[in-house]
Structures are given as structure tokens and as C-alpha cells.
mmCIF file of C-alpha atoms and ligand atoms in Angstrom:
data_model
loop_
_atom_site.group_PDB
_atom_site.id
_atom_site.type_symbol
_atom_site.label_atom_id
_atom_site.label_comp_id
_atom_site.label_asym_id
_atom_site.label_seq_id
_atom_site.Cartn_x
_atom_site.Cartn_y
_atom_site.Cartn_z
ATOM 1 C CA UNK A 131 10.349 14.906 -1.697
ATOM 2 C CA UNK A 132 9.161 14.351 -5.145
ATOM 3 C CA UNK A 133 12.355 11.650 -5.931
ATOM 4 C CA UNK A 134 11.606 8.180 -6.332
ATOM 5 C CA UNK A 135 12.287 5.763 -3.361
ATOM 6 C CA UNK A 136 15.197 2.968 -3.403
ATOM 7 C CA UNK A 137 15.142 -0.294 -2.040
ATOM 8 C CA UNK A 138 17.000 -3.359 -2.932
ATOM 9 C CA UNK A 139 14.315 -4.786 -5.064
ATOM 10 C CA UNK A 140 12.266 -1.872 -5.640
ATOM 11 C CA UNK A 141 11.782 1.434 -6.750
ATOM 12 C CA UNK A 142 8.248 3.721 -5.071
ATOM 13 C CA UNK A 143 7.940 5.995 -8.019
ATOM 14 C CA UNK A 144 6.106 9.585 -7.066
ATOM 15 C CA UNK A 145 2.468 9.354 -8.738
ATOM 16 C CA UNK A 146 1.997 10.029 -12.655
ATOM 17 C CA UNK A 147 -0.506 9.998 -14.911
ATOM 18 C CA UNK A 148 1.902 7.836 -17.011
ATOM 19 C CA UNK A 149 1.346 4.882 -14.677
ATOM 20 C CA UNK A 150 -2.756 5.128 -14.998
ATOM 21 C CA UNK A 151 -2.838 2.015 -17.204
ATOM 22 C CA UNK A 152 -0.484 -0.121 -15.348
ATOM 23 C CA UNK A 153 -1.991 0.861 -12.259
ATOM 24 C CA UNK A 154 -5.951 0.385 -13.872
ATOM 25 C CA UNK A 155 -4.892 -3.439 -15.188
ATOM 26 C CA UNK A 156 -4.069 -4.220 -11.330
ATOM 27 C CA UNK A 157 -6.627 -2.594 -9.849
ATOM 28 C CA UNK A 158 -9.659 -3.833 -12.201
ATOM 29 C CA UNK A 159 -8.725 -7.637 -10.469
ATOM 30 C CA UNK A 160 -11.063 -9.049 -8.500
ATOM 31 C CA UNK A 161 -8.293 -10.813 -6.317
ATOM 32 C CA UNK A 162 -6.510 -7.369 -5.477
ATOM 33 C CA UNK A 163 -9.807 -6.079 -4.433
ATOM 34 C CA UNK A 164 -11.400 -8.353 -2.511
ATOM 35 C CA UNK A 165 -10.618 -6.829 0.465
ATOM 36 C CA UNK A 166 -9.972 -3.259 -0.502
ATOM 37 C CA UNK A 167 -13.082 -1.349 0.768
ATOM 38 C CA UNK A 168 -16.745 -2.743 -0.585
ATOM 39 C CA UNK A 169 -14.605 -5.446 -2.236
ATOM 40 C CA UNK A 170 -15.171 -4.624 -5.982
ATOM 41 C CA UNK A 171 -12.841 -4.186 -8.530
ATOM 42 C CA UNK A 172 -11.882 -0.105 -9.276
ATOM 43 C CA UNK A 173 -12.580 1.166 -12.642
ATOM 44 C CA UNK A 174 -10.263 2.789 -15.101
ATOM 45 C CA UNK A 175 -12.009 6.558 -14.048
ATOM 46 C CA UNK A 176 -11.727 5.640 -10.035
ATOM 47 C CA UNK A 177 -7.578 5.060 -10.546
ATOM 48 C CA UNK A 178 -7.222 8.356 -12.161
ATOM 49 C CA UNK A 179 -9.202 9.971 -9.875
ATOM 50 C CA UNK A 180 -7.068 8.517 -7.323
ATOM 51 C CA UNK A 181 -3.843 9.441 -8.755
ATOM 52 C CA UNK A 182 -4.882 13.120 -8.637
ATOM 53 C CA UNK A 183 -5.139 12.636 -5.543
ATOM 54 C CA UNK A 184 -2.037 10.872 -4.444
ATOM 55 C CA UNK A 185 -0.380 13.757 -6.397
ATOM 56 C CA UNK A 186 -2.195 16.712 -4.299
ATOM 57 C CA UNK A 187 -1.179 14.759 -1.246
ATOM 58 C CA UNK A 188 2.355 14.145 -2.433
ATOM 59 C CA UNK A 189 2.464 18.083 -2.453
ATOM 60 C CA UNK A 190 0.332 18.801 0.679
ATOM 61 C CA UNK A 191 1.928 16.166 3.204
ATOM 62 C CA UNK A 192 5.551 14.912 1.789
ATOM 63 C CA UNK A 193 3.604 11.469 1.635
ATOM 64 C CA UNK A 194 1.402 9.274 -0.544
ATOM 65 C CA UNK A 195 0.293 5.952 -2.196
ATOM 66 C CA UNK A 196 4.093 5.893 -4.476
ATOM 67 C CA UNK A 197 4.011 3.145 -7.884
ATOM 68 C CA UNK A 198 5.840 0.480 -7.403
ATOM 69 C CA UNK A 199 8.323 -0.710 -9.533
ATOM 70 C CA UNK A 200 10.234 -3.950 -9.524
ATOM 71 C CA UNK A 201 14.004 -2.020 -9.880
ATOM 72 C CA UNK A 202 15.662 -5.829 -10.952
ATOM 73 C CA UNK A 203 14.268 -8.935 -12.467
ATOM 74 C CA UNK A 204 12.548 -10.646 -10.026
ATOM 75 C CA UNK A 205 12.652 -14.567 -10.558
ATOM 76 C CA UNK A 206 10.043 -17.448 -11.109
ATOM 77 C CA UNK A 207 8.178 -18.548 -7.768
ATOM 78 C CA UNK A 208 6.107 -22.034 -6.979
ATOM 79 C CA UNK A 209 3.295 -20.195 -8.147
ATOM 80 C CA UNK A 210 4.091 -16.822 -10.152
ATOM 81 C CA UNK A 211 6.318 -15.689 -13.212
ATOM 82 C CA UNK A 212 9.117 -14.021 -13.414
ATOM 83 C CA UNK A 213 8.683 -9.899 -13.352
ATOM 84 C CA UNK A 214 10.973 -8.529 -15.496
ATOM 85 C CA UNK A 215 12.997 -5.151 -14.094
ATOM 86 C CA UNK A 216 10.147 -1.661 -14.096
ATOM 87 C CA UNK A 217 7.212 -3.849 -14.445
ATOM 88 C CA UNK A 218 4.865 -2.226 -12.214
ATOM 89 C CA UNK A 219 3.840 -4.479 -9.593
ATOM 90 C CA UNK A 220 1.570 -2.165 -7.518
ATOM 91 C CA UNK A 221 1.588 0.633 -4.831
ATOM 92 C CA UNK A 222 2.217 1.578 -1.385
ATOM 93 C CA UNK A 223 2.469 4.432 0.818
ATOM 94 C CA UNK A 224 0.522 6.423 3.335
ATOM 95 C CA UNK A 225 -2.383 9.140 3.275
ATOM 96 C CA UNK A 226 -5.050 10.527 5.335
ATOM 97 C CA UNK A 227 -7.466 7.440 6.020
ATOM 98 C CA UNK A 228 -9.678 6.908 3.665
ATOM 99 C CA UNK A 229 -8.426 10.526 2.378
ATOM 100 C CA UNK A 230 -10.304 11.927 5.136
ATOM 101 C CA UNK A 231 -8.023 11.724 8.145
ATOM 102 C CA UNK A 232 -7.652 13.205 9.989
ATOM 103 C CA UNK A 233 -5.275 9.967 11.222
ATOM 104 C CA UNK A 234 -2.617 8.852 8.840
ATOM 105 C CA UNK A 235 -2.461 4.704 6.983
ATOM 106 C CA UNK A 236 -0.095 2.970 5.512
ATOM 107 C CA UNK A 237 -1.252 0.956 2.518
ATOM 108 C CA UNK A 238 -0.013 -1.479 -0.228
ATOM 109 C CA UNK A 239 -1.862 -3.214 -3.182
ATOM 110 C CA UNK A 240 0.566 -5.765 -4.940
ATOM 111 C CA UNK A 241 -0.486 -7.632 -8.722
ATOM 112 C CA UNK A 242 -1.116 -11.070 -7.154
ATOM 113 C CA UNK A 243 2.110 -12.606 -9.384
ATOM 114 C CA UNK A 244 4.251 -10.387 -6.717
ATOM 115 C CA UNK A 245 2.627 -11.714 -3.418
ATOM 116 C CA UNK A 246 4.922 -14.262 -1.832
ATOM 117 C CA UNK A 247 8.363 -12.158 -2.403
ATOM 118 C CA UNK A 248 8.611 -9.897 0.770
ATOM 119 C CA UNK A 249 8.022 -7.190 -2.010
ATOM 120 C CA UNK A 250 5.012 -5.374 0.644
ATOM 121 C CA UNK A 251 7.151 -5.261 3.529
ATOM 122 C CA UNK A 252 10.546 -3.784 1.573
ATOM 123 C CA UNK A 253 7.939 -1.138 -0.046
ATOM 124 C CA UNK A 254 6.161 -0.161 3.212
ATOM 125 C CA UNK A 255 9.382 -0.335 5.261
ATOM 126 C CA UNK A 256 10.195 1.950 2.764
ATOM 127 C CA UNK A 257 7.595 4.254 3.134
ATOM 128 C CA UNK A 258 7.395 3.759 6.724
ATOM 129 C CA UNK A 259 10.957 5.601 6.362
ATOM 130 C CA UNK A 260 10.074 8.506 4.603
ATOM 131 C CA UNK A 261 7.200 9.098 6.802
ATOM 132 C CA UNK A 262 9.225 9.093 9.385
ATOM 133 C CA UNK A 263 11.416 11.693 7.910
ATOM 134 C CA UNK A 264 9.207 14.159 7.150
ATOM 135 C CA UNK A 265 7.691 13.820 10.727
ATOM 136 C CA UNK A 266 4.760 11.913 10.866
ATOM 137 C CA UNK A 267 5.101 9.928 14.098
ATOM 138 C CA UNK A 268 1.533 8.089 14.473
ATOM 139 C CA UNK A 269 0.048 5.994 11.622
ATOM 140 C CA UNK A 270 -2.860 3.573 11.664
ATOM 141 C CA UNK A 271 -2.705 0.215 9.354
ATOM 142 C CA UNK A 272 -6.191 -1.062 8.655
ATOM 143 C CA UNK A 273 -7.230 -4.856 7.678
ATOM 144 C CA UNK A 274 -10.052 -7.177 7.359
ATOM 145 C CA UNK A 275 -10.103 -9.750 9.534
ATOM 146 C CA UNK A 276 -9.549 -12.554 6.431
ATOM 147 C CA UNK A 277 -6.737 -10.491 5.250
ATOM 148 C CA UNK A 278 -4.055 -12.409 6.966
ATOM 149 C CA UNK A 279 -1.557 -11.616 4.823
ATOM 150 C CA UNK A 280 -2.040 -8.068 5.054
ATOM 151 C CA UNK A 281 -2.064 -8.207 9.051
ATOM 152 C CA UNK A 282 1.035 -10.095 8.990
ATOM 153 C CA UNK A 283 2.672 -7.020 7.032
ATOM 154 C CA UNK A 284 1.645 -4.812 9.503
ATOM 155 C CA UNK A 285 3.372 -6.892 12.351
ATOM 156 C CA UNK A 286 6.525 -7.431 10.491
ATOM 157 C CA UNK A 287 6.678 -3.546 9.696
ATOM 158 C CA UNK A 288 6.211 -2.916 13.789
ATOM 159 C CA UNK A 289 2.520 -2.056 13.784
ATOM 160 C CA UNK A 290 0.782 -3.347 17.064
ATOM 161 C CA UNK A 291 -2.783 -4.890 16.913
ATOM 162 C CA UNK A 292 -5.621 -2.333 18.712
ATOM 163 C CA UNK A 293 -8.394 -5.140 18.156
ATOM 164 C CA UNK A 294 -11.851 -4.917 15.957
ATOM 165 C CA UNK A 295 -13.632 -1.118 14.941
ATOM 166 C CA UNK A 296 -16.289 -0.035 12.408
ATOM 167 C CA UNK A 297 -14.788 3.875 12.955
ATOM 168 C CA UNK A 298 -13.440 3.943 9.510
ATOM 169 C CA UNK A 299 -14.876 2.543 6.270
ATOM 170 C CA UNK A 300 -17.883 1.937 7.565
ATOM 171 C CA UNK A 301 -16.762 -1.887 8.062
ATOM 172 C CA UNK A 302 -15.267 -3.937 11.139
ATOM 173 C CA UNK A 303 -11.339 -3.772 10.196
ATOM 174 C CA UNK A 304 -8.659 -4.547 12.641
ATOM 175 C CA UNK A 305 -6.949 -1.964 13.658
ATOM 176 C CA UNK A 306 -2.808 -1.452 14.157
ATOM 177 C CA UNK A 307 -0.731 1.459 15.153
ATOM 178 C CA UNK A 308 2.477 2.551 15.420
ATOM 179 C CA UNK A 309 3.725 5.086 17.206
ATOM 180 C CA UNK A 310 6.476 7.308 18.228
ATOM 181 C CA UNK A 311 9.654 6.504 15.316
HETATM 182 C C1 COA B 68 -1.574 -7.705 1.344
HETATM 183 C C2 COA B 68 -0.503 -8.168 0.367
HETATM 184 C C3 COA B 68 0.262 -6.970 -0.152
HETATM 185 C C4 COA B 68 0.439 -9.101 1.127
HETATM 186 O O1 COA B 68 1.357 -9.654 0.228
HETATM 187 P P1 COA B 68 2.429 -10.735 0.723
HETATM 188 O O2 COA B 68 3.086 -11.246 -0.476
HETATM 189 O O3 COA B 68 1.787 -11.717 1.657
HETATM 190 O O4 COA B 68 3.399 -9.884 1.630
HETATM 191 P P2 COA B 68 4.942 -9.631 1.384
HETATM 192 O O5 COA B 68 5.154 -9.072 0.028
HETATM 193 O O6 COA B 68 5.471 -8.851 2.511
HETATM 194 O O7 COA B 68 5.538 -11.088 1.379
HETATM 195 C C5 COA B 68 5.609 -11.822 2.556
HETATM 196 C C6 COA B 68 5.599 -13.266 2.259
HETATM 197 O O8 COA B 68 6.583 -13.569 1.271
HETATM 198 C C7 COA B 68 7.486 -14.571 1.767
HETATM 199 N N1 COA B 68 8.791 -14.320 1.124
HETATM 200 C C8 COA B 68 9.253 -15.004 0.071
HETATM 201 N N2 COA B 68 10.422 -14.495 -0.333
HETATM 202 C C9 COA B 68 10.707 -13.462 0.489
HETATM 203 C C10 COA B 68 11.803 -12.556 0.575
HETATM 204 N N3 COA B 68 12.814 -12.568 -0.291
HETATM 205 N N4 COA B 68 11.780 -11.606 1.545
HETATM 206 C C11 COA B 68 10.766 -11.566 2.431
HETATM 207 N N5 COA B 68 9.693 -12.408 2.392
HETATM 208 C C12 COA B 68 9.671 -13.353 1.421
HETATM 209 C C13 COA B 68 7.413 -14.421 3.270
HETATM 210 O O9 COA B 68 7.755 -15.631 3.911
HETATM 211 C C14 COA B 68 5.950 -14.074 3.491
HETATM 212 O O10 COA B 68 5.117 -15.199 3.459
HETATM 213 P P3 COA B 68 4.203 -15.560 4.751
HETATM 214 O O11 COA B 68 3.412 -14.341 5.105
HETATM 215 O O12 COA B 68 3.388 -16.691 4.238
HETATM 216 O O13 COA B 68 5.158 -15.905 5.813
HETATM 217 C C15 COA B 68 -1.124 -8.911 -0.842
HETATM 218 O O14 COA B 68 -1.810 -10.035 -0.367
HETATM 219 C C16 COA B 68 -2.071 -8.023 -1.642
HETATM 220 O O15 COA B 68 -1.649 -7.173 -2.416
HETATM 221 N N6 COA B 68 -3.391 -8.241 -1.473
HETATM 222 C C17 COA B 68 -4.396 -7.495 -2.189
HETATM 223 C C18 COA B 68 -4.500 -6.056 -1.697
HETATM 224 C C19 COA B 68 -4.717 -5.981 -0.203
HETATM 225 O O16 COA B 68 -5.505 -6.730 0.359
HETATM 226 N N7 COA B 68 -4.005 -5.036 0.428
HETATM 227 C C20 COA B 68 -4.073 -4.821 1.842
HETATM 228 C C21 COA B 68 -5.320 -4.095 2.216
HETATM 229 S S1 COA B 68 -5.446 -3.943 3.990
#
């Protein structure tokens, strides 16, 4: 399972050290954060740490948090540039929650000049697929209650609202599941 992922647009690339930059200069913006965990930007030494993990996971579970590539030029919007064909444009997947399980998420983190394209919902649909193929058949999506836009990904990629819970985090998230694929 250690291929890269397809979609029309995209392309979920395993994890790699390679991508640790690309992945940092995301990831150290204060508007991808803000509702990622305490809400701070992650530093340079907190992505590679996570990238050994998505790799160990890759391994252990057939899943993980894949690099997303734009696989064509993606054009101009109202309010972003163009993204020119394997720009990295952020990542998606699914791992143990909060890589603790011992329930499994679904995630995605886009560069904020690729919100606004559909391009979270044709990566976690895609993702969503290969969980399903290797088996796993209950996932949890997790999102603050401001995070509209991430809530309405959930719906359109068939997760159903459970309502408000401090269980994970430590924080009150909403809570969505989906079941039984
Ligand atoms: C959460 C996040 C990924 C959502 O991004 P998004 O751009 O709203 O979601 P999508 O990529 O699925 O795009 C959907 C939007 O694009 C629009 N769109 C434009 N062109 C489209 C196309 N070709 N296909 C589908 N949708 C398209 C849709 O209408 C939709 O807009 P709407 O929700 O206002 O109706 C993004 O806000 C993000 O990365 N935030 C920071 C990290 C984060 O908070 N992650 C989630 C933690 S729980």
C-alpha cells in the first residue's frame, strides 16, 4: 500500500522526508493552524517528528496522513493563485486519534491558496477509499465548532454529526462518524 493515490486533481503521495520543507512552510501558518489542536503554528522539528510517524503508521495500519499534491495546474480563483502541477498543497488521511486511538480520524490540512477548490473532499474521499479497502470500517472526524468548513467536509464525505465532547484533545470538538463502508 505504499503507492501514491490518484484522483482527478490530485495525487496523496506516501510520507517522505523529502516533503519536510513543503510540508513545514504550510504548517508554520497561523491560518492553517488555528484550529488544529492548541491553535499554534507547528515548528519545523514537530513536522518531522510527525512524518516519522505517518511513515510507522503507513507500515503498521495500511493508512496515514498521505502529501498532497496538486497532479494538474490548478487555475486562478476570486481569491487565490494559480498552483502549478506537484506543488504541494497539504495533507490528508487517517490515523489513530490524536496517534493514540484507539478509534481511527480522518484529517486534512490544505495551504489556504487551495481552500475553495473541492481539493479536501477529492483527497479525503480518496482516503476514505483506501481505508475502506484495507478494512477499516469505523472512523471518527473531529472539528471545532468555528471550523465550518471543516464540518461541512465531513458531511459531504458521509460522516454523520454525534454532537459536542471534550473525550479527545482535551477540547470540546464536534464529533462525526461513519460507519459500516
Ligand atoms: C478544512 C479545510 C481543508 C476546508 O477546505 P475547503 O476549501 O472549505 O474544502 P474543500 O476543499 O472540500 O472545498 C469545498 C469548497 O470549495 C467549493 N468548490 C469550488 N470549486 C469546487 C470544485 N471544483 N469541486 C468541489 N468544490 C468546489 C465548494 O463549493 C465548497 O465551498 P463551500 O463549503 O463554501 O460550499 C480548510 O479550511 C483548511 O485546510 N483549514 C485549515 C486546517 C483545518 O482546519 N483542518 C481541519 C481540522 S478539523
Amino acid at each position: 500500500m505504499n503507492d501514491p493515490i490518484i484522483t482527478n486533481r490530485l495525487r496523496l503521495d506516501p510520507p517522505s522526508s523529502a516533503d519536510l520543507d513543503a510540508l513545514a512552510d504550510i504548517f508554520a501558518m497561523p491560518e492553517v493552524c488555528t484550529y488544529l489542536g492548541d491553535g499554534s503554528p507547528r515548528s519545523r522539528a514537530q513536522v518531522e517528528e510527525s512524518l516519522a510517524k505517518r511513515i510507522e503508521c503507513l507500515a503498521s495500519h495500511g493508512v496515514t496522513i498521505w502529501t498532497v499534491r496538486a497532479r494538474v495546474d490548478l487555475p486562478a480563483t476570486d481569491t487565490a493563485p494559480a498552483i502549478a502541477a506537484g506543488t504541494v498543497v497539504g495533507d490528508c488521511g487517517v490515523i489513530p486519534v490524536a496517534w493514540q486511538g484507539p478509534e481511527l480520524e480522518l484529517l486534512y490540512r490544505l495551504h489556504p491558496h487551495a481552500w475553495g477548490r473541492g481539493v479536501a473532499t477529492e483527497a479525503a474521499t480518496a482516503a476514505l477509499e483506501r481505508a475502506d479497502r484495507v478494512g477499516i470500517d469505523r472512523l471518527i472526524g473531529l472539528a471545532y465548532d468555528a471550523n465550518t468548513a471543516s464540518r461541512r467536509v465531513l458531511a459531504r464525505v458521509g460522516f454523520t454529526p454525534r454532537g459536542e465532547t471534550d473525550r479527545w484533545y482535551g477540547v470540546r470538538l464536534h464529533w462525526h462518524e461513519r460507519e459500516g463502508h
